[in-house]
Amino acid sequence: MSFRNYKDKVDEGDTVILYLSNNLYAIDVKTEVKNKKGETIENVFQTPFGALKVRNLIGIQYGSRIELSKGWGHILQPTPEMWSLTLPHRTQIIYTPDISMILFQLDLVPGCVVIEAGTGSGSLTHALIRRVRPEGHVYTFDFHEHRSKIAREEFEAHDVADFVTAQHRDIIRDGFSEELNGKADAVFLDLPSPWLGISHAVNAIKEQGGRFCSFSPCIEQVQRTCLVLQENGFQDINTMEILQRELKVTKRTIPVRDLSFLKHKSSESPVEEKPSGDTSYVVAARPVSTPGHTGFLTVATLPPAFARSKAKKAKTEDSEDTDTSNVTHGDR
């Protein structure tokens, strides 16, 4: 399948990306499909530049140019980035700028075990799978049963089900299950109340410690999350917002005046008003408007278990010393 490994040619059953005039379309390469009446018909994908018979894609090389009745396009192998731009939205998704920072902040490498709460449309999940495979694994949870079912079907269709386990579960109420206690290198939460899932994240992260990240659209959510992270012994707590800004590259022509007459002190000629030549430069211009708010990423580190125990013991001793000091001061 096209999502599992890089390949040269399109096979039946692949998911391909049609690049057409700066637009992307995801196409399942099936020769036949069922219409609304349940009848089996030939799979024909309608585009703004004409109809595409999907059976003609089988056997062609990825990157090939295909001719349509009113134009042409290219067939590309899908990546998590392109899938994020073409997938059917079941929820609001996380896009590439945030995804790249999440992968970086979670310190994920091939072989890691990562837990995701809030599968949604599976945009981030595909990127997590690519990062941790082939030895690693992704455990993703969603409280909505239908969304979880559709996500499992997509992972199987994309032939990446070996690297991901998608479950229907309310992790706020039930946690990540006892089987995952102490097994995760990192935990990501995309929930309305991420602070309620932090205690479950502590149980799931390995004894040697790990990384945590949550995605929240509101700063009030971030504030409550940070307070609970501190209470549970997390360190290096940091919140950031990723705003992508593209620079538009253009060519500008600037008039250049010939001022060679200034070399002659005795020259009485006035400065010419007309330019004597033009010079072109390639410049990058800032966008007129900047993108608005997307969401806040809150990241933190959970130290090893022995360090957590020492910190908790020291905090308890400090609390006891404070209580004793208050009693002594009261006796005086």
JSON list of C-alpha atoms in Angstrom, two decimals, residues 24 37 46 70 168 176 209 220 227 229 246 254 279 294:
[
{"chain": "A", "resi": 24, "resn": "LEU", "atom": "CA", "xyz": [-4.90, 18.12, -3.97]},
{"chain": "A", "resi": 37, "resn": "LYS", "atom": "CA", "xyz": [-28.65, 2.98, -5.17]},
{"chain": "A", "resi": 46, "resn": "GLN", "atom": "CA", "xyz": [-14.79, 13.94, -11.58]},
{"chain": "A", "resi": 70, "resn": "LYS", "atom": "CA", "xyz": [-9.52, 19.82, -20.35]},
{"chain": "A", "resi": 168, "resn": "HIS", "atom": "CA", "xyz": [-13.01, 3.72, 21.65]},
{"chain": "A", "resi": 176, "resn": "PHE", "atom": "CA", "xyz": [-5.48, 4.41, 29.23]},
{"chain": "A", "resi": 209, "resn": "GLY", "atom": "CA", "xyz": [10.41, 9.42, 32.49]},
{"chain": "A", "resi": 220, "resn": "GLU", "atom": "CA", "xyz": [-7.70, 29.27, 30.31]},
{"chain": "A", "resi": 227, "resn": "LEU", "atom": "CA", "xyz": [-1.05, 24.05, 37.38]},
{"chain": "A", "resi": 229, "resn": "LEU", "atom": "CA", "xyz": [1.38, 19.52, 35.58]},
{"chain": "A", "resi": 246, "resn": "GLU", "atom": "CA", "xyz": [5.16, 32.62, 4.20]},
{"chain": "A", "resi": 254, "resn": "ILE", "atom": "CA", "xyz": [14.98, 49.57, -9.37]},
{"chain": "A", "resi": 279, "resn": "THR", "atom": "CA", "xyz": [18.71, 46.75, -12.05]},
{"chain": "A", "resi": 294, "resn": "THR", "atom": "CA", "xyz": [-4.66, 28.16, 15.92]}
]
